[in-house]
Coordinates of C-alpha atoms and ligand atoms in Angstrom, one line a residue:
X1 CA 125.8 150.3 82.2
X2 CA 122.2 151.4 81.8
X3 CA 119.1 149.2 81.8
X4 CA 118.0 150.4 78.4
X5 CA 121.1 149.0 76.8
X6 CA 120.9 145.8 78.8
X7 CA 117.3 145.2 77.5
X8 CA 118.0 146.2 74.0
X9 CA 121.0 143.9 73.7
X10 CA 119.3 140.9 75.3
X11 CA 118.7 138.9 72.0
X12 CA 122.2 139.9 70.8
X13 CA 124.0 138.6 73.8
X14 CA 122.0 135.4 73.8
X15 CA 122.8 134.9 70.1
X16 CA 126.6 134.9 70.6
X17 CA 127.4 134.2 67.0
X18 CA 126.9 136.2 63.8
X19 CA 128.1 136.6 60.2
X20 CA 129.9 139.6 59.0
X21 CA 129.8 140.2 55.2
X22 CA 132.3 142.5 53.5
X23 CA 131.2 142.9 49.9
X24 CA 131.5 145.6 47.3
X25 CA 133.4 146.8 44.2
X26 CA 136.6 145.8 45.9
X27 CA 135.8 142.1 45.3
X28 CA 136.9 142.7 41.7
X29 CA 140.5 143.8 42.4
X30 CA 140.3 141.0 45.0
X31 CA 142.9 142.1 47.5
X32 CA 140.8 143.4 50.3
X33 CA 138.5 146.3 50.9
X34 CA 141.3 148.8 51.4
X35 CA 142.7 148.5 47.9
X36 CA 141.6 152.0 46.8
X37 CA 143.6 153.5 49.7
X38 CA 146.5 151.1 49.6
X39 CA 147.1 151.8 45.9
X40 CA 146.2 155.4 46.3
X41 CA 143.8 155.2 43.4
X42 CA 141.8 158.3 42.4
X43 CA 138.1 158.1 42.3
X44 CA 138.2 157.9 38.5
X45 CA 140.7 155.0 38.6
X46 CA 138.6 153.1 41.1
X47 CA 135.3 153.8 39.2
X48 CA 136.3 151.2 36.6
X49 CA 135.2 148.6 39.0
X50 CA 131.8 150.3 39.1
X51 CA 131.5 149.7 35.3
X52 CA 132.6 146.1 35.7
X53 CA 130.5 145.1 38.7
X54 CA 128.2 142.3 37.7
X55 CA 127.4 139.9 40.5
X56 CA 125.5 137.3 38.5
X57 CA 125.5 134.8 41.3
X58 CA 124.2 137.1 44.0
X59 CA 121.6 135.3 46.1
X60 CA 121.6 136.4 49.7
X61 CA 119.4 133.5 50.6
X62 CA 122.3 131.3 50.0
X63 CA 124.5 133.4 52.3
X64 CA 121.9 133.6 55.0
X65 CA 121.2 129.9 54.9
X66 CA 124.9 129.2 55.2
X67 CA 125.0 131.5 58.2
X68 CA 122.1 129.6 59.7
X69 CA 123.7 126.3 59.0
X70 CA 126.8 127.5 60.8
X71 CA 124.7 128.3 63.8
X72 CA 124.8 132.0 63.4
X73 CA 121.8 134.1 64.6
X74 CA 122.5 137.4 62.9
X75 CA 124.2 138.8 59.8
X76 CA 125.6 142.2 59.0
X77 CA 126.2 143.3 55.4
X78 CA 128.3 146.3 54.3
X79 CA 125.6 148.6 52.9
X80 CA 128.5 151.0 52.2
X81 CA 132.2 150.6 52.9
X82 CA 134.9 153.2 52.8
X83 CA 135.0 153.2 49.0
X84 CA 131.6 154.9 49.1
X85 CA 129.8 152.4 46.8
X86 CA 126.3 151.8 47.9
X87 CA 124.8 148.3 47.9
X88 CA 121.4 150.0 48.4
X89 CA 119.4 152.3 46.2
X90 CA 120.3 155.6 47.6
X91 CA 118.5 158.7 46.2
X92 CA 121.5 160.8 47.2
X93 CA 124.1 159.4 44.8
X94 CA 124.5 157.7 41.5
X95 CA 127.3 155.6 42.9
X96 CA 125.1 152.6 43.7
X97 CA 124.4 149.1 42.7
X98 CA 121.2 149.9 40.9
X99 CA 123.2 151.8 38.3
X100 CA 125.6 148.9 37.7
X101 CA 124.9 145.7 35.8
X102 CA 123.5 144.3 39.0
X103 CA 120.5 146.6 38.4
X104 CA 118.8 145.8 41.7
X105 CA 118.8 146.9 45.3
X106 CA 121.2 144.4 46.9
X107 CA 120.5 145.5 50.5
X108 CA 116.8 145.1 50.0
X109 CA 117.3 141.5 48.9
X110 CA 119.6 140.8 51.8
X111 CA 117.2 142.1 54.4
X112 CA 114.4 140.2 52.9
X113 CA 116.4 137.0 52.9
X114 CA 117.4 137.5 56.6
X115 CA 113.8 137.9 57.6
X116 CA 112.7 135.0 55.5
X117 CA 115.2 132.8 57.2
X118 CA 114.6 134.2 60.7
X119 CA 118.1 135.7 61.0
X120 CA 118.5 139.1 62.7
X121 CA 119.4 141.8 60.2
X122 CA 122.3 144.1 60.5
X123 CA 123.8 146.7 58.2
X124 CA 127.4 148.1 58.3
X125 CA 127.8 151.7 57.2
X126 CA 131.1 153.5 56.7
X127 CA 131.5 156.9 58.2
X128 CA 134.5 157.3 55.9
X129 CA 133.7 157.9 52.2
X130 CA 136.6 158.0 49.8
X131 CA 134.3 158.7 46.8
X132 CA 132.4 161.7 48.1
X133 CA 133.9 165.0 46.8
X134 CA 133.5 166.6 50.2
X135 CA 135.2 163.9 52.2
X136 CA 138.8 165.0 52.7
X137 CA 141.1 162.5 50.9
X138 CA 143.4 160.1 52.6
X139 CA 147.1 159.4 52.3
X140 CA 147.6 156.1 54.0
X141 CA 145.8 153.4 55.9
X142 CA 146.3 154.9 59.3
X143 CA 145.3 158.4 58.3
X144 CA 142.4 158.4 55.9
X145 CA 142.1 162.2 56.3
X146 CA 145.6 163.2 55.1
X147 CA 145.6 164.6 51.7
X148 CA 147.1 162.6 49.0
X149 CA 149.0 164.2 46.1
X150 CA 146.2 164.0 43.6
X151 CA 143.8 166.0 45.8
X152 CA 146.2 168.5 47.4
X153 CA 144.5 171.5 45.9
X154 CA 140.9 170.5 46.5
X155 CA 138.6 172.1 48.9
X156 CA 136.2 170.1 51.0
X157 CA 132.9 171.2 52.5
X158 CA 132.8 168.6 55.3
X159 CA 129.3 169.7 56.5
X160 CA 128.0 169.0 53.0
X161 CA 129.5 165.5 53.4
X162 CA 127.8 165.1 56.8
X163 CA 124.4 166.1 55.4
X164 CA 124.9 163.4 52.7
X165 CA 126.1 160.8 55.2
X166 CA 123.2 161.5 57.6
X167 CA 120.8 161.4 54.7
X168 CA 122.0 158.0 53.7
X169 CA 121.7 156.6 57.2
X170 CA 118.2 158.0 57.2
X171 CA 117.4 156.1 54.0
X172 CA 118.7 152.9 55.5
X173 CA 116.7 153.3 58.7
X174 CA 113.5 154.3 56.9
X175 CA 113.4 152.3 53.7
X176 CA 114.2 148.8 54.8
X177 CA 111.8 147.9 57.6
X178 CA 113.0 147.1 61.1
X179 CA 116.7 146.7 61.4
X180 CA 118.2 144.8 64.3
X181 CA 121.7 146.2 64.2
X182 CA 123.7 149.0 62.8
X183 CA 127.5 148.9 62.6
X184 CA 129.1 152.3 62.0
X185 CA 132.8 152.3 61.1
X186 CA 135.0 154.1 62.1
X187 CA 136.4 157.0 64.1
X188 CA 140.1 157.8 64.2
X189 CA 142.4 160.5 65.6
X190 CA 140.1 163.5 66.3
X191 CA 137.6 162.3 63.6
X192 CA 135.1 161.0 66.2
X193 CA 132.0 161.8 68.1
X194 CA 130.6 165.3 67.3
X195 CA 132.9 165.6 64.3
X196 CA 130.3 163.2 62.7
X197 CA 127.5 165.2 64.3
X198 CA 127.0 162.0 66.2
X199 CA 124.3 163.0 68.6
X200 CA 122.1 164.3 65.9
X201 CA 122.7 161.2 63.9
X202 CA 121.8 158.8 66.7
X203 CA 118.7 160.8 67.7
X204 CA 117.5 160.5 64.2
X205 CA 118.3 156.7 64.0
X206 CA 116.5 156.1 67.3
X207 CA 113.4 158.0 66.2
X208 CA 112.9 155.5 63.4
X209 CA 114.5 152.4 64.9
X210 CA 114.1 152.6 68.7
X211 CA 115.3 149.1 69.3
X212 CA 118.2 148.9 66.9
X213 CA 121.5 147.9 68.5
X214 CA 124.5 150.2 67.5
X215 CA 128.2 149.6 67.8
X216 CA 130.6 152.0 69.5
X217 CA 132.6 153.3 66.7
X218 CA 131.1 156.7 66.4
X219 CA 133.2 157.4 69.4
X220 CA 137.0 157.6 69.2
X221 CA 139.2 156.0 71.8
X222 CA 140.6 159.4 72.6
X223 CA 137.3 160.8 73.9
X224 CA 137.4 161.8 77.5
X225 CA 133.6 161.6 78.1
X226 CA 130.9 159.0 77.4
X227 CA 131.9 155.5 76.3
X228 CA 129.6 152.6 77.3
X229 CA 132.1 151.6 79.9
X230 CA 131.4 154.7 81.9
X231 CA 128.4 155.5 84.2
X232 CA 127.3 158.3 81.9
X233 CA 127.6 157.1 78.3
X234 CA 126.9 159.7 75.7
X235 CA 124.0 159.0 73.3
X236 CA 126.4 158.0 70.6
X237 CA 128.6 155.7 72.7
X238 CA 126.7 152.8 71.3
X239 CA 125.3 149.5 72.8
X240 CA 128.3 147.2 72.5
X241 CA 132.1 147.4 72.3
X242 CA 133.7 146.1 69.1
X243 CA 137.2 144.7 69.7
X244 CA 138.8 143.7 66.4
X245 CA 140.7 140.4 65.9
X246 CA 141.9 140.4 69.5
X247 CA 139.8 138.8 72.3
X248 CA 139.9 141.0 75.4
X249 CA 141.7 139.0 78.2
X250 CA 139.0 139.3 80.8
X251 CA 135.9 140.3 78.7
X252 CA 134.9 144.0 78.9
X253 CA 133.5 145.5 82.0
X254 CA 132.3 149.0 82.9
X255 CA 133.7 151.2 85.7
X256 CA 131.5 149.4 88.2
X257 CA 132.9 146.0 87.1
X258 CA 129.8 144.8 85.4
X259 CA 130.1 143.0 82.1
X260 CA 129.1 145.1 79.1
X261 CA 128.0 143.8 75.8
X262 CA 130.8 143.2 73.4
X263 CA 131.4 141.5 70.0
X264 CA 134.7 140.3 68.6
X265 CA 134.8 140.9 64.9
X266 CA 137.1 138.4 63.2
X267 CA 138.2 137.3 59.8
X268 CA 138.7 133.8 58.6
X269 CA 141.8 134.6 56.6
X270 CA 143.6 137.9 56.8
X271 CA 141.3 140.1 54.9
X272 CA 137.7 141.3 55.3
X273 CA 137.0 141.9 51.6
X274 CA 137.6 139.1 49.1
X275 CA 141.2 138.4 48.4
X276 CA 142.0 135.8 45.8
X277 CA 145.6 135.1 47.0
X278 CA 145.0 134.9 50.8
X279 CA 144.5 131.3 51.6
X280 CA 145.6 131.6 55.2
X281 CA 142.3 130.4 56.6
X282 CA 142.0 129.4 60.2
X283 CA 140.8 125.9 61.1
X284 CA 137.2 125.4 62.1
X285 CA 138.6 124.0 65.4
X286 CA 140.4 127.2 66.1
X287 CA 137.4 129.3 65.2
X288 CA 135.1 127.2 67.4
X289 CA 137.6 127.7 70.3
X290 CA 137.5 131.5 69.7
X291 CA 133.7 131.4 69.8
X292 CA 133.9 129.4 73.1
X293 CA 136.4 131.9 74.5
X294 CA 134.3 134.9 73.6
X295 CA 131.2 133.2 75.2
X296 CA 133.2 132.3 78.3
X297 CA 134.1 136.0 78.7
X298 CA 130.6 137.2 78.1
X299 CA 131.0 138.3 74.5
X300 CA 130.0 137.5 70.9
X301 CA 131.9 136.7 67.8
X302 CA 131.0 138.0 64.4
X303 CA 132.9 136.0 61.8
X304 CA 133.5 137.5 58.4
X305 CA 133.1 136.3 54.9
X306 CA 134.2 138.2 51.8
X307 CA 132.1 137.0 48.8
X308 CA 133.8 137.3 45.4
X309 CA 132.9 139.6 42.5
X310 CA 130.1 137.2 41.3
X311 CA 128.6 137.0 44.7
X312 CA 129.8 133.7 45.9
X313 CA 131.3 133.0 49.4
X314 CA 134.7 131.5 48.9
X315 CA 134.7 127.7 49.1
X316 CA 137.2 127.6 52.0
X317 CA 134.8 129.8 54.0
X318 CA 131.8 127.6 53.1
X319 CA 133.7 124.5 54.2
X320 CA 134.7 126.1 57.5
X321 CA 131.2 127.4 58.2
X322 CA 129.7 123.9 57.6
X323 CA 132.2 122.3 59.9
X324 CA 131.4 124.9 62.6
X325 CA 127.8 124.1 62.0
X326 CA 128.2 120.4 62.6
X327 CA 129.8 121.3 66.0
X328 CA 127.1 123.9 66.8
X329 CA 124.3 121.5 66.0
X330 CA 125.5 119.2 68.8
X331 CA 127.0 121.7 71.2
X332 CA 125.2 125.0 70.5
X333 CA 123.5 124.7 73.8
X334 CA 126.8 125.5 75.4
X335 CA 127.0 128.8 73.4
X336 CA 123.6 130.4 73.0
X337 CA 122.4 132.2 76.1
X338 CA 125.7 131.3 77.9
X339 CA 128.0 133.7 79.6
X340 CA 131.0 133.9 81.9
X341 CA 131.3 131.2 84.6
X342 CA 132.6 132.7 87.8
X343 CA 134.9 129.7 88.5
X344 CA 138.6 129.5 88.0
X345 CA 139.4 128.9 84.4
X346 CA 140.4 125.2 83.9
X347 CA 143.9 124.4 82.7
X348 CA 142.5 122.2 79.9
X349 CA 140.0 124.5 78.4
X350 CA 137.1 126.8 79.3
X351 CA 133.8 126.9 81.1
X352 CA 130.7 128.5 79.8
X353 CA 127.5 128.7 81.9
X354 CA 123.8 129.1 81.4
X355 CA 121.8 129.3 84.5
X356 CA 122.7 126.4 86.7
X357 CA 124.5 124.4 84.1
X358 CA 128.2 124.6 83.5
X359 CA 129.6 123.5 80.2
X360 CA 133.2 122.3 80.2
X361 CA 134.9 122.8 76.8
X362 CA 137.9 120.5 76.6
X363 CA 140.6 121.9 74.4
X364 CA 143.4 119.8 75.7
X365 CA 143.6 116.1 76.5
X366 CA 144.0 115.3 80.2
X367 CA 146.1 112.5 81.5
X368 CA 143.3 110.1 82.3
X369 CA 141.5 112.3 84.7
X370 CA 140.1 115.8 84.2
X371 CA 140.1 118.0 87.3
X372 CA 137.0 120.1 87.6
X373 CA 138.7 123.1 89.0
X374 CA 136.5 125.3 91.1
X375 CA 133.7 122.8 91.3
X376 CA 133.2 120.7 94.5
X377 CA 132.0 117.0 94.2
X378 CA 129.0 118.0 96.4
X379 CA 127.9 120.4 93.8
X380 CA 128.0 117.9 91.0
X381 CA 124.8 116.3 89.8
X382 CA 125.3 114.4 86.6
X383 CA 128.1 114.9 84.1
X384 CA 127.5 114.0 80.5
X385 CA 128.7 114.6 77.0
X386 CA 126.7 117.3 75.4
X387 CA 127.2 115.8 71.9
X388 CA 125.5 112.5 72.5
X389 CA 123.9 112.7 75.9
X390 CA 125.9 109.9 77.3
X391 CA 126.9 110.0 81.0
X392 CA 130.5 110.4 82.1
X393 CA 132.0 107.9 84.4
X394 CA 132.6 109.6 87.7
X395 CA 136.0 108.8 89.2
X396 CA 136.8 108.2 92.8
X397 CA 139.4 110.9 92.9
X398 CA 138.3 114.1 94.7
X399 CA 137.0 116.6 92.2
X400 CA 138.0 114.7 89.1
X401 CA 136.2 113.0 86.3
X402 CA 137.6 109.8 85.1
X403 CA 137.6 109.2 81.4
X404 CA 136.2 105.9 80.1
X405 CA 138.3 104.8 77.3
X406 CA 135.4 104.0 75.1
X407 CA 133.6 107.2 75.9
X408 CA 136.5 109.4 75.1
X409 CA 135.9 111.9 72.4
X410 CA 138.9 112.8 70.5
X411 CA 140.6 116.1 71.1
X412 CA 139.9 117.4 67.6
X413 CA 136.2 117.5 68.1
X414 CA 136.1 119.9 71.0
X415 CA 134.1 117.7 73.4
X416 CA 131.8 119.6 75.7
X417 CA 130.7 118.2 79.1
X418 CA 127.8 119.6 80.9
X419 CA 127.6 119.9 84.7
X420 CA 124.1 120.8 85.7
X421 CA 124.5 122.1 89.2
X422 CA 121.8 121.1 91.7
X423 CA 119.0 123.6 92.2
X424 CA 120.3 126.2 94.7
X425 CA 117.0 126.4 96.4
X426 CA 117.0 122.7 97.4
Ligands
LIG501 C1 137.6 148.7 60.0 C2 137.6 148.9 58.5 O1 138.6 149.8 58.1 C3 137.9 147.5 57.9 O2 137.9 147.6 56.5 C4 136.8 146.5 58.3 O3 135.6 147.0 57.8 C5 136.8 146.5 59.8 C6 135.7 145.6 60.4 O4 136.7 147.8 60.4 O5 138.9 148.5 60.4 C7 139.4 149.0 61.6 C8 138.7 149.9 62.3 C9 139.2 150.3 63.5 C10 140.3 149.7 64.0 C11 141.0 148.8 63.3 C12 140.5 148.4 62.1 N1 140.8 150.1 65.3 O6 140.2 151.0 65.9 O7 141.8 149.5 65.7

C-alpha cells in the first residue's frame, strides 16, 4: 500500500467512527432507498415524491451535533443516491432539491454545518442513476442494468450519461469547498472501473481535491488489476476498502500483509433509507462492540441514519447514538487513534492498542479473575478502569487480574481496562 494513501488517510484511521446519512425522496414512501427499483416504478411514477418533498425540519446542524455527541468524527451525506435526485444545486439537471418545496441547497447547508461543528465532511455520490434518460434501466436489485418492461424499446447513450455524471462530480468538488471524503457507489458485474471512465474521473477529482479520501467502489470485485490490496493499485482503486454490514474476520491486509484502511458501513436497523415499519434496531451495546471490533482489527465504522421526510433522524436512532455517546465520552480514548493489538485475542472480549497502551474491552464476565492473555506480568505497569480512572486490584495469580467486588463494572456497560505497557526503551 503506497505512502500517499497512508498519509492521506491518517486522520480518517484515527477517527474510527463516522455517521452515514441516507436521505432523499425515498424518505417519503418510507421503505428504504431502493423502493423505486423494488417496486419497478417508472421515472414518472417516482417523480410524485419530487412534488411532495418538503423537509420542513431539515437542520443539518442538529444531525451534525448528534454525530458529535455520539463521538463521531466525520459525516457522509448522500448528495445523490441511485434515484438520481440531487440534494445539491446541480446546474446539469432540474431534478434537484432547489426545485422542490425545500427551495435551498441541502448539501451546502450540510457542509457548512460540518465545518462549523468541526466534523470532517463527506459526500456520497451514486454512480447509478435511475432517473437519467441515458442510464440503462434496471430490472431487479442485483442487476440494475437489466432492462425492465417499461423501458425495453428505449435507446441509451451511455457516454452522454457519463458526461453528466462526471459533470456533477465536478460540481461537488468545485462548489463546496474542501471535502474530506467522497463515497462513490457502486460497481457491479462488468459495470466497473473504466466503464465509468474512472481514471478520468479520479484525475479530475484529485486536481480540485488533492487530499480527499475516496472509497473503493469505482472498482468491481471482478477486476484483475489494481485494487488497493495490490502492490500496484490503479488510480481509481480508492483509499479504503468498504465492507458492508460484515466485519472482515482479520481486518483487511494487502498482498504484503500490511493493514490497509477500511471502513465498515453498517445500518442500525435493516435499511439505509428511512423505513417507517422497520423497528429492528440493534442495541447500543451491540453497536459499541462492533465499533470496538472494527478498531481492534484496524478499521473504522460508519454507522447509518435514515432521516425521515421532514428531515428528522428517527427517535430510536437518536436514543442509540446518545447512548453510544455516553460510552464514548468515557472510553473514546480506547477507540480514537487505536488499532490492532498484536496479542492473542482474549476469550472475554477484545484488545485495542494505542502506542504502548493496551485497552481491554470486556464483553463477557469472567469467573472472578480475568486472564490477560498474551501479556506477561512483567510487562504490566498499572491497570485501571478507563471510565473512572480507578486502579484495578492486581491478583496473585500469574497473569490474571482479580476483580474487586466493589470495583466491578457491570457487563452491560462494556468496561474497558487500560494496560499502559512500560516504556520499551527503559
Ligand atoms: C449500496 C447501495 O445500493 C445501498 O443503497 C447503500 O447506499 C449502500 C451503502 O451501498 O449497496 C450495496 C453496494 C454494494 C454491495 C452491497 C450493497 N456489494 O458489493 O456487496
